[in-house]
């Protein structure tokens, strides 16, 4: 009988010493540490958020003002208005629209009053003059098409465009200058610092203005 009482007492004491599960406290895990030598430790560096640069879309340029991003923006642009003039007698004002890269459409009015429309087809560029299909369009159409739909980015004597900054009319423009290593033709490109779009490109005696 005495042994039974002793066993019951021991069991009660053991149960009284246990902590209820509901009262268990879990401490937060310690941050990982990095050892630097005997007796010296420093905490591991905290993760740093990585800033992702803006990306241009066909509808909106989001360049950083660099020459490279300006070219990328030009390549995918869904469209813009332009004025093109050069020493070969080209005087054209119109617009370029692009539903997708490779499917461009250019409309412009020449200095002689003729209205031209060029559309990219599987067989090549098809031109019409004043609404009528033109089998043998003049050279002006080819020059306008190249300058408004293609990025002619030649090898440069300087290795890379040389940057200058201008601020006409309160808008900051990045002015890039380089020389075509093949033709020796001087090029000047103005890029908006605000959204990264090309506003003007002079190649030799040819000036292209974009809006």
Short mmCIF file of N, CA, C and O in Angstrom, two decimals, residues 48-54:
data_model
loop_
_atom_site.label_atom_id
_atom_site.label_comp_id
_atom_site.label_asym_id
_atom_site.label_seq_id
_atom_site.Cartn_x
_atom_site.Cartn_y
_atom_site.Cartn_z
N UNK A 48 19.64 43.19 -50.78
CA UNK A 48 19.43 44.52 -51.34
C UNK A 48 18.50 44.41 -52.55
O UNK A 48 18.71 43.57 -53.42
N UNK A 49 17.46 45.22 -52.57
CA UNK A 49 16.52 45.19 -53.69
C UNK A 49 17.21 45.64 -54.97
O UNK A 49 17.94 46.63 -54.98
N UNK A 50 16.99 44.90 -56.05
CA UNK A 50 17.60 45.22 -57.34
C UNK A 50 16.60 46.03 -58.16
O UNK A 50 15.47 45.62 -58.38
N UNK A 51 17.04 47.21 -58.60
CA UNK A 51 16.16 48.08 -59.40
C UNK A 51 16.21 47.65 -60.86
O UNK A 51 17.26 47.62 -61.47
N UNK A 52 15.06 47.30 -61.40
CA UNK A 52 14.99 46.89 -62.80
C UNK A 52 14.74 48.11 -63.68
O UNK A 52 13.86 48.92 -63.39
N UNK A 53 15.53 48.29 -64.73
CA UNK A 53 15.35 49.46 -65.60
C UNK A 53 14.03 49.41 -66.34
O UNK A 53 13.47 48.34 -66.57
N UNK A 54 13.52 50.58 -66.68
CA UNK A 54 12.29 50.64 -67.47
C UNK A 54 12.52 50.03 -68.85
O UNK A 54 13.63 50.06 -69.37
#
